[in-house]
XYZ file of C-alpha atoms in Angstrom:
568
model
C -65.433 107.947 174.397
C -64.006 108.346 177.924
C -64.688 110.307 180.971
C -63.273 110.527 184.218
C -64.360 109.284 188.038
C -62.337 109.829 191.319
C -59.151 110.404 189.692
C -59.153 107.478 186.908
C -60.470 108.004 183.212
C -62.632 104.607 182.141
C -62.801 103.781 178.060
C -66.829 103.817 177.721
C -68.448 101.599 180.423
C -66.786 102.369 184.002
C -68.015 98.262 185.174
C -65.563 97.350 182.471
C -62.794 98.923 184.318
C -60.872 99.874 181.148
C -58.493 102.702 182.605
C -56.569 105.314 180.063
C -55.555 107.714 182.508
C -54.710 107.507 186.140
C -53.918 111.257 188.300
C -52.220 110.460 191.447
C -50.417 114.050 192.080
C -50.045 114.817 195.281
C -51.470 112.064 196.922
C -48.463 111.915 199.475
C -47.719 108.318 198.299
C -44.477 106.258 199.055
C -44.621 103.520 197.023
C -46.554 103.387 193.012
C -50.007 101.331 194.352
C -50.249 98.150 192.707
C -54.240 98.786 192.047
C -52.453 100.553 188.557
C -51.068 96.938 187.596
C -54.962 95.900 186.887
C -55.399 97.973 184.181
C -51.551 97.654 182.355
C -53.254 96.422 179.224
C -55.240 99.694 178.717
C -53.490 102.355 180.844
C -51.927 105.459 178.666
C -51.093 108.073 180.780
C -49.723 107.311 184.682
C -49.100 110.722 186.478
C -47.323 110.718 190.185
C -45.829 113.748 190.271
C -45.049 115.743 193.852
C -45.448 112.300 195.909
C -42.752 110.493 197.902
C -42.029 107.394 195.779
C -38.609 106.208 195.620
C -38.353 103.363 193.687
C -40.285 102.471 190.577
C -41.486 98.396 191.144
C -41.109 96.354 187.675
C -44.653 95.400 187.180
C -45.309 99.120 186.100
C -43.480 98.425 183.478
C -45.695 95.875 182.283
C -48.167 98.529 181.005
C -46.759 98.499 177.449
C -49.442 100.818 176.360
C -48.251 103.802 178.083
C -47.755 106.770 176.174
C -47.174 109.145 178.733
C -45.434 109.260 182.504
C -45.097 111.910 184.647
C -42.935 110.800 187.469
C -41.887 114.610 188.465
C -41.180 115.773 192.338
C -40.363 113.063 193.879
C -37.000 110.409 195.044
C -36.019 108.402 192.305
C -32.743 107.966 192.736
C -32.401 105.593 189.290
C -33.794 104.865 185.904
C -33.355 100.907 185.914
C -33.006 98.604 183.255
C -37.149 97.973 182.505
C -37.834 101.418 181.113
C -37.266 100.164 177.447
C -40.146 98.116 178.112
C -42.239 101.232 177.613
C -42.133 100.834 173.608
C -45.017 103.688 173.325
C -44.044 105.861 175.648
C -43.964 109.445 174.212
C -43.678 111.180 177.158
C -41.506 110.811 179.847
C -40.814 113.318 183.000
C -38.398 112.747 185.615
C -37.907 116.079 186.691
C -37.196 117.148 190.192
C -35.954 113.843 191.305
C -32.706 112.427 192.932
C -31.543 110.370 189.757
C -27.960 109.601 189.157
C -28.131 106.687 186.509
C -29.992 106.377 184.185
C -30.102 102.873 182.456
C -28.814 102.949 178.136
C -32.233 100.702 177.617
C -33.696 104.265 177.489
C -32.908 103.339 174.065
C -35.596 101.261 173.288
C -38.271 104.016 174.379
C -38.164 104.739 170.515
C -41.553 106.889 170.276
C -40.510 109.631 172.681
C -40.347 113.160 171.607
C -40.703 114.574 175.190
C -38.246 113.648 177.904
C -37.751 116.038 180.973
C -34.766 115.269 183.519
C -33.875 118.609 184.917
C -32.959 118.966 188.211
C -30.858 115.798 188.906
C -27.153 115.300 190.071
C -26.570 112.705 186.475
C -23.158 113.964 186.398
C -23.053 113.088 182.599
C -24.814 113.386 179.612
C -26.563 109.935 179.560
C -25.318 107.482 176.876
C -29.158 106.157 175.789
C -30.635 109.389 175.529
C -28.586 110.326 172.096
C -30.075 107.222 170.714
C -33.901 108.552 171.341
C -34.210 109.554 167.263
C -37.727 110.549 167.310
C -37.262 113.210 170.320
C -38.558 116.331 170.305
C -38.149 117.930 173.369
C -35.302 117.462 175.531
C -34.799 119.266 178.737
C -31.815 119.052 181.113
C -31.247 122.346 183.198
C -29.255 121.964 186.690
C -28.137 118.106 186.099
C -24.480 119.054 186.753
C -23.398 117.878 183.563
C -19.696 119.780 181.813
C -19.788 118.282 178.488
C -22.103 117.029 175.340
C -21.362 113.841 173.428
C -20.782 114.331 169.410
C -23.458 112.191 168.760
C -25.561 114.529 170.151
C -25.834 115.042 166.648
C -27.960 112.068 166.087
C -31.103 113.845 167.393
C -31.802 115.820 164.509
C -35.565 116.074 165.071
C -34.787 118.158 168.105
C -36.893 121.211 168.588
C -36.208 122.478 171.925
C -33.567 121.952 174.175
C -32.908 123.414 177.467
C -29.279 123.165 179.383
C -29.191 125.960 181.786
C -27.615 125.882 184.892
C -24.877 123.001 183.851
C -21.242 123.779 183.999
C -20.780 123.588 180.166
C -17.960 125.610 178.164
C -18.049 124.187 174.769
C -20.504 122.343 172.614
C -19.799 120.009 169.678
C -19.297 120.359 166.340
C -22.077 117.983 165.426
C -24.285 120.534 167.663
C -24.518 122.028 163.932
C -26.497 119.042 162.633
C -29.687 119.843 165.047
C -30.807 121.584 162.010
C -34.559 121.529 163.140
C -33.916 123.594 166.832
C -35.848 126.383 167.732
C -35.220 126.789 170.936
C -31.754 126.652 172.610
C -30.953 127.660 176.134
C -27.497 127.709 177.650
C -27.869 129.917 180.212
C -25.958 130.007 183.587
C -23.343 127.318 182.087
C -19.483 128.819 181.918
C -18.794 129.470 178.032
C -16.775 132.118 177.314
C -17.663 132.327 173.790
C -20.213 131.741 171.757
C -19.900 128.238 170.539
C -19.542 128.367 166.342
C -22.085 125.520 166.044
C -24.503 127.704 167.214
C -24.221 129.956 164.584
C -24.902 127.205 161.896
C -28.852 126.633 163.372
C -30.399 128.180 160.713
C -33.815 127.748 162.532
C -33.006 128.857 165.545
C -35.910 131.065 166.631
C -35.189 131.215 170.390
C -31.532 131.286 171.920
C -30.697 132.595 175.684
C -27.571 132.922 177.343
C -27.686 134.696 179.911
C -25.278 134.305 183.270
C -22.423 132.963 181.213
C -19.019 135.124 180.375
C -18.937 135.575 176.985
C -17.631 138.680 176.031
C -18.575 139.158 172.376
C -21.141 138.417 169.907
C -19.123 137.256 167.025
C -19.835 137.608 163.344
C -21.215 134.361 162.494
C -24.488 135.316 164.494
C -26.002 136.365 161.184
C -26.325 132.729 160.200
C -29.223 132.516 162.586
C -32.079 135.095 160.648
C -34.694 133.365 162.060
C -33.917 134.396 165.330
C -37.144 136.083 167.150
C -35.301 136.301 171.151
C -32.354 137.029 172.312
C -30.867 137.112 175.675
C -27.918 138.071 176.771
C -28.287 139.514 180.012
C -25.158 138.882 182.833
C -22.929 138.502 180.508
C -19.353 139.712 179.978
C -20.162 141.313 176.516
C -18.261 144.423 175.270
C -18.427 143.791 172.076
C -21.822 143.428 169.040
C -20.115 142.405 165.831
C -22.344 144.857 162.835
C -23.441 141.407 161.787
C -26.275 141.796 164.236
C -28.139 144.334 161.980
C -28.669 140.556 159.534
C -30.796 139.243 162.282
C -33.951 141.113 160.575
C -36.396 138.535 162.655
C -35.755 139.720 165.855
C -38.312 140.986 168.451
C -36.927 140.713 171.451
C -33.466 141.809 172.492
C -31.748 141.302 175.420
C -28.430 143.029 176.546
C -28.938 144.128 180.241
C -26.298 144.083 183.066
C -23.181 143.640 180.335
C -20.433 146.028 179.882
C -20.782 147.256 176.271
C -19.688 151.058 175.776
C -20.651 151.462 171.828
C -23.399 149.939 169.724
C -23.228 149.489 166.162
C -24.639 151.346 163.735
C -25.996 148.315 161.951
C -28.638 148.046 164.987
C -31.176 150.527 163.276
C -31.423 147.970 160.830
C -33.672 145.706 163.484
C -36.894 146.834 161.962
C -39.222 144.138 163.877
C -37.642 144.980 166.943
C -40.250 145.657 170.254
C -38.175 145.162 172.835
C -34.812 146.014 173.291
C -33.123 146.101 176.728
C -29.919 147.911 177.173
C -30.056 148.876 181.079
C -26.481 148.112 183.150
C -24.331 149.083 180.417
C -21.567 151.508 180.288
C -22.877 153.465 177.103
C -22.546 157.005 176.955
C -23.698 157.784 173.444
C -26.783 156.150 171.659
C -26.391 155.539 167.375
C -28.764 158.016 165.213
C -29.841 154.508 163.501
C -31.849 153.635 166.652
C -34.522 156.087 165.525
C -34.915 153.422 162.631
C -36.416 150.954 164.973
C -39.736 151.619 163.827
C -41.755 149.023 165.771
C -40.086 149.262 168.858
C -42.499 149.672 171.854
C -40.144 149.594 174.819
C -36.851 150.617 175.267
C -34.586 150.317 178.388
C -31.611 152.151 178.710
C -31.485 152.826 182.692
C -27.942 152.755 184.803
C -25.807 153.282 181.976
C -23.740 156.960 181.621
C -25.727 158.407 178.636
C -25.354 162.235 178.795
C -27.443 162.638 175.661
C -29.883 161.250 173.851
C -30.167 161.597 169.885
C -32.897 163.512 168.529
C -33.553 160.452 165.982
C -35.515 159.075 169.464
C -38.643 160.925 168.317
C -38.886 158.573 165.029
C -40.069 156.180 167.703
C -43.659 156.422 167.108
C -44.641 153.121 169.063
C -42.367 153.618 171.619
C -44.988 153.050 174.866
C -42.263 152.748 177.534
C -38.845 154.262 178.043
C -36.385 154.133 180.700
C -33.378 156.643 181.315
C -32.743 156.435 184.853
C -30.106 156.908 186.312
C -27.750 158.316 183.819
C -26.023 161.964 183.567
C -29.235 163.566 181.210
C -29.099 167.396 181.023
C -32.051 167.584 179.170
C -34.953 165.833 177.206
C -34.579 166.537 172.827
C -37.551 168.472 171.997
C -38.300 165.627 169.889
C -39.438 163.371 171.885
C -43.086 164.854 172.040
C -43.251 162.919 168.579
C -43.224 159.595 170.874
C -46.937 159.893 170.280
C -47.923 156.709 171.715
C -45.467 156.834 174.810
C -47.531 155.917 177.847
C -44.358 155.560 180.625
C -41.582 158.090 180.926
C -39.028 157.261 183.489
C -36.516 159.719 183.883
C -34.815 159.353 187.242
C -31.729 160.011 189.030
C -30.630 162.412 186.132
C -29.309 166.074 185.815
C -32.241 167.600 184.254
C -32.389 171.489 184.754
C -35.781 171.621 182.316
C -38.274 169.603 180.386
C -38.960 170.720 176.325
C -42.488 172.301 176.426
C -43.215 169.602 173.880
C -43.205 167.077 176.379
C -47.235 168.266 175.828
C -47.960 166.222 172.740
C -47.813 163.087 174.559
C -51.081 162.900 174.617
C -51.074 159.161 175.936
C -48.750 159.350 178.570
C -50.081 158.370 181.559
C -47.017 157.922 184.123
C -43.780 160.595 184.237
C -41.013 159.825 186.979
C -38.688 162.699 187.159
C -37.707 161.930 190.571
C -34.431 163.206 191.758
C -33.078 165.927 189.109
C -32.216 169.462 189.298
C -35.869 170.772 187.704
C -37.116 174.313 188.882
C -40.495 174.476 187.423
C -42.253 172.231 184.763
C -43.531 173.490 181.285
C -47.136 175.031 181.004
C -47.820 172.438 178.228
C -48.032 169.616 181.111
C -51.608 170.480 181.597
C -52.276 169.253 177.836
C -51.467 165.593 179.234
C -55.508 164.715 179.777
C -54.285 160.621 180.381
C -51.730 161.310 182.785
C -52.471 159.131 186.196
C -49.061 159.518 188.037
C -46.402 162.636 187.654
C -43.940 161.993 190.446
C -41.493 164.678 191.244
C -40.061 163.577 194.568
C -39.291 160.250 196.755
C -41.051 161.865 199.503
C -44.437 162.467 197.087
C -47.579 160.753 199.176
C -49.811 160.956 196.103
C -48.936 160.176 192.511
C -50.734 163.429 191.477
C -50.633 166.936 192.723
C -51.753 170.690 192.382
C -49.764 172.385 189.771
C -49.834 176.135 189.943
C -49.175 178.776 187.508
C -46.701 181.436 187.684
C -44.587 183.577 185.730
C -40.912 182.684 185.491
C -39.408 186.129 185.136
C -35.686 184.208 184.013
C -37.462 182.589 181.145
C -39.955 185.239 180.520
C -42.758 182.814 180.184
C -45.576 181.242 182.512
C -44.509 177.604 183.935
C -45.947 175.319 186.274
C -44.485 174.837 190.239
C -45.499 172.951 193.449
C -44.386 172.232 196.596
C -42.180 170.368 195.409
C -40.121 172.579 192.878
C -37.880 173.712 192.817
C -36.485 169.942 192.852
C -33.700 169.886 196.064
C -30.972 167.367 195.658
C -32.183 163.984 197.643
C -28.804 161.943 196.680
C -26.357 164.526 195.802
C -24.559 167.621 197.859
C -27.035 170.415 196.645
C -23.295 172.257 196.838
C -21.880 170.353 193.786
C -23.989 172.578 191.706
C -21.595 173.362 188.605
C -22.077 172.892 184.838
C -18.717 170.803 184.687
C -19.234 167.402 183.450
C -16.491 166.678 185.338
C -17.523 167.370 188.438
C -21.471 165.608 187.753
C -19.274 162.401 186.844
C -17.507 162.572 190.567
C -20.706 163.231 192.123
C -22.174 160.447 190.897
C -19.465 158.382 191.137
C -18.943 159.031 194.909
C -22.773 157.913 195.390
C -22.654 154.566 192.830
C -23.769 152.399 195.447
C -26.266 154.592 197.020
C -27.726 155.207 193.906
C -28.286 151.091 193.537
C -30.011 151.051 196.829
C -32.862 153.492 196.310
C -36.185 152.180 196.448
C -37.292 152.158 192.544
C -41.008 152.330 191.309
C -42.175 149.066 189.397
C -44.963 149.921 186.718
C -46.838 146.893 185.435
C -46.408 145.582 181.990
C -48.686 143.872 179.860
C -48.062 140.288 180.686
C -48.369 139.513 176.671
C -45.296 141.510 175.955
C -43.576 139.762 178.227
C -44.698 135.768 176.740
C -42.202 133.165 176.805
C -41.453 129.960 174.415
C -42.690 126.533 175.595
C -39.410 125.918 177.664
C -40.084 124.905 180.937
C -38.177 126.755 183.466
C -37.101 125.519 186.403
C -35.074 127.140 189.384
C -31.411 126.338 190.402
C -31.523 123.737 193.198
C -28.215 125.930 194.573
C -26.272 128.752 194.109
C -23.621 128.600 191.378
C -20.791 128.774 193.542
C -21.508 125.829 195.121
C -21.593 123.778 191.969
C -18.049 122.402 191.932
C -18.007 121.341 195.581
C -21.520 119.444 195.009
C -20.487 117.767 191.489
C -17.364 116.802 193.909
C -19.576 115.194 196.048
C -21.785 113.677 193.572
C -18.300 112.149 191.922
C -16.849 110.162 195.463
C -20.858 108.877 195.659
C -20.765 107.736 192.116
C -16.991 106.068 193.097
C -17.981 104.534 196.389
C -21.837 103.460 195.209
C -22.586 102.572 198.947
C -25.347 99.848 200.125
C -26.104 101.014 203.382
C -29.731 101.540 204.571
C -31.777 104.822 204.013
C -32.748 104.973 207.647
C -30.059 105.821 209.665
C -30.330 109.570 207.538
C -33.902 109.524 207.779
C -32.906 109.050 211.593
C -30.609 111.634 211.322
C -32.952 114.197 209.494
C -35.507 113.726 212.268
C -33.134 114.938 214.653
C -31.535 117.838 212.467
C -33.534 120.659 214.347
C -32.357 118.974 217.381
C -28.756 120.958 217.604
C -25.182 119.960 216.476
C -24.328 117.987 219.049
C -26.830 115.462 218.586
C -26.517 115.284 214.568
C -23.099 114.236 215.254
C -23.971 112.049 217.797
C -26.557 110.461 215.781
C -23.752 110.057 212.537
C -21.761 108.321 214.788
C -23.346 105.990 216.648
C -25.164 104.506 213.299
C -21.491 104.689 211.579
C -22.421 106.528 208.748
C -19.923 107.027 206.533
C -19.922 110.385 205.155
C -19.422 109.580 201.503
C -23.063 108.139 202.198
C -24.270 110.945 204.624
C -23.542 113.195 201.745
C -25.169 111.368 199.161
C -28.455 111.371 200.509
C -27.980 115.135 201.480
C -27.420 116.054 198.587
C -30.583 114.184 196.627
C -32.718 115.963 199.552
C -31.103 119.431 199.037
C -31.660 118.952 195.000
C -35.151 118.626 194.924
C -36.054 121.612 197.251
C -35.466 124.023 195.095
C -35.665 126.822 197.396
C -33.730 125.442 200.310
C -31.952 127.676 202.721
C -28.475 128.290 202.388
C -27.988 128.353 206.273
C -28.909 124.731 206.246
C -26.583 123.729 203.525
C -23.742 125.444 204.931
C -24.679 123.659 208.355
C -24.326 120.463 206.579
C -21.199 121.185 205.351
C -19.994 122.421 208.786
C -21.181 119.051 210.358
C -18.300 117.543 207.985
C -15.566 119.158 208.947
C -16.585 118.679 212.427
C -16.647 114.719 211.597
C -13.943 114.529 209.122
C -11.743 117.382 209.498
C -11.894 117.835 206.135
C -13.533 120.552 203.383
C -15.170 119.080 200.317
């Protein structure tokens, strides 16, 4: 039995000083303290993570009994040689650091089945790591790396594997043999298609690729029918081969912010779907078949150019939220009041002259947003809605509820409900441009795109277990995609030049950086820094602060012209 005591777990007996686990996170430390080196016999698991250590000193890797190091946050600027002295390491996490190299005796870290290096400028897919047989989990997101090695293939025990934010545009043909992959992530990289290997991971159950400009989803995606998530979102897709209908699995489906006009028929045949996002689109028609989505529970189809919807929509029985804002809606189909477990309506930015009285059996709805659409009164079957906690009718509304009145609409020859607020006036749109044409709606709206972006939008909280993610383990962009090229130029002339000189003149040169221009420059050149290794230190700061301004990385880059004359 163990237990733990200031930071250190002992084996039984503290006096015997048998250590397992040491926590040093965030201890603000600049070198790995050589009190662990007593206990290398016994120690297991070594975390430093979010310190200041740059260098690793051999003796820690004298502790042969580690299983697990967590070297995250901090300056390591290389993996040396010693590491495949850790025989029984299992898990190792380098994340977050300034690593360029790492050494091919990686290889002899046999054991390991978790190995995080995200966020470092490597450059290239590291040589050792393909040899790691036994891993498991392999993440490298934002490592600036443009191609995969076919023996990538070798890791066939590979479960998850994240490459986001790389500059990748193909993968592999021996991608195919990672036959045990659930979870794949590719996002932000620059394919324009969907790589064919993909389509031959049968176990794929969770595959994003969001950011990248593929423009179709091809046929072969019906190879993967275990597939539970998919995300698509930022992409350049136009196209959903019918194939998709095979992926019977799915739950979640993501196809936001693309430019697809049409969906297939074949979609209704999604029957474990929940959550399918279509907002950002250009469709103007929905499919009948999507009333065959039987589980579905939310459904967003906002900022697309839908001027109906198909009555098949009130099949949706689980439906809880749904989103048609800003499109060109005329009206609501009756059926809809079948939705009878809809709790959010959102209905924006539309054209909506009335609401169908059975808008009343929605007995759970609790929030309505008809903001900004041509309504003159609202049916008398609105007071049936006992749950309802917000009904908003207006951008200027103070309170999400208020007095409805009854009156008799003489055109309809029926009692209706009216406010303040009704009849609706136009907010956005010339209250002039009131015709019937389509025509003429289409121009409107098309003369006020932008403004119609810009409006302040209502957020409505979502049940954060709808919303769960896999086990991947996200982390941010260190910079914007557009800078990628000029930094993996930079990262090439360091990895050319390799220079020796000392860290301090930069730390020097840091210390002044809030000091003005003039006396950066001053400071470069009086300590003859070349700027092959002024950059190279820059840019392992600037990579592990993941949320560093963009006014101080373009100053950087403005100090080198100054210096050099030159543009990266």
């Amino acid at each position: 039995m163990s237990r733990w005591l200031c930071g250190l777990c002992f084996k039984n007996d503290p006096e015997v000083a048998e250590v397992i686990v040491m926590d040093l996170v965030g201890k603000e430390l600049s070198d790995v303290p050589t009190t662990i080196f007593l206990y290398e016999r016994t120690l297991e698991t070594l975390l430093l993570s979010s310190n200041r250590i740059k260098d690793l000193p051999l003796p820690l890797f004298h502790c042969e009994a580690l299983t697990t190091l967590i070297v995250e946050n901090n300056y390591i600027q290389t993996i040396p040689s010693a590491i495949g002295a850790l025989i029984n390491l299992q898990s190792l996490d380098f994340s977050r650091n300034c690593i360029s190299h790492i050494s091919e005796n990686i290889k002899s870290c046999r054991k390991l089945t978790y190995l995080n290096l995200s966020m470092n400028p490597l450059g290239q897919f590291p040589d050792g790591v393909t040899q790691l047989i036994s891993l498991e989990n392999l993440y490298m997101s934002s490592t600036m790396i443009d191609f995969i090695p076919a023996n990538i293939g070798r890791l066939s025990r590979l479960e998850i594997f994240e490459l986001r934010d790389n500059m990748l545009s193909a993968l592999p043909k021996a991608f195919a043999r990672l036959n045990n992959l659930t979870c794949l992530d590719i996002g932000h990289n620059d394919f324009t298609e969907l790589p064919e290997a993909v389509g031959e991971l049968h176990a794929l159950q969770h595959l994003w690729m969001e950011g990248n400009d593929i423009e179709e989803l091809p046929m072969f995606v019906n190879g993967l029918w275990n597939l539970v998530h998919l995300d698509c979102t930022s992409t350049d897709v136009r196209i959903v081969s019918k194939n998709i209908g095979a992926l019977t699995n799915l739950v979640y489906l993501t196809l936001s912010n693309a430019k697809l006009k049409i969906l297939p028929v074949s979609i209704g045949r999604l029957k474990n779907l929940v959550t399918l996002r279509l907002d950002g689109n250009e469709l103007q028609i929905l499919p009948k078949s999507i009333g065959y989505l039987e589980n579905l529970e939310q459904l967003y189809l906002s900022l697309n150019k839908l001027e109906i919807i198909p009555a098949s929509i009130g099949l949706l029985r689980k439906l809880i939220y749904l989103d048609l804002s800003f499109n060109y809606l005329d009206l609501l189909p009756p059926e809809i009041g079948s939705c009878c477990n809809l709790r959010i309506l959102n209905v924006p930015n539309n054209y909506l002259r009335r609401i169908p009285a059975e808008i009343g059996n929605l007995v759970n709805l609790k929030v309505c947003n008809l903001m900004n659409n041509r309504l003159d009164y609202l049916p008398i079957s609105v007071l049936k809605l006992r749950n309802l906690k917000a009904l908003w009718l207006s951008y200027n509304q103070t309170k999400p509820l208020i007095t409805l009145v009854k009156e008799f609409h003489y055109k309809s020859h029926c009692s209706v409900l009216t406010c303040y607020l009704l009849p609706q006036r136009d907010e956005e749109f010339d209250e002039t441009s009131n015709s019937n044409s389509q025509t003429e709606k289409k121009e409107s709206v098309s003369n006020s795109e932008d403004h119609r972006h810009s409006r302040p939008r209502i957020r409505f909280s979502i049940d954060p277990l709808l919303d769960r993610q896999s086990h991947l383990s996200r982390t941010p962009t260190p910079y914007p995609r557009r800078l990628k090229n000029m930094a993996k130029n930079i990262n090439n002339a360091v990895l050319q030049s390799r220079p020796e000189e000392n860290m301090m003149p930069v730390v020097n040169l840091l210390n002044n950086f809030n000091r003005g221009e003039e006396v950066r420059v001053a400071v470069v050149k009086k300590q003859n820094i070349s700027t092959v290794s002024y950059y190279c230190w820059m840019l392992t700061i600037l990579i592990k602060t993941p949320c560093i301004s963009q006014t101080i990385l373009f100053s950087f880059i403005h100090l080198h012209v100054k210096l050099t004359g030159n543009f990266v």
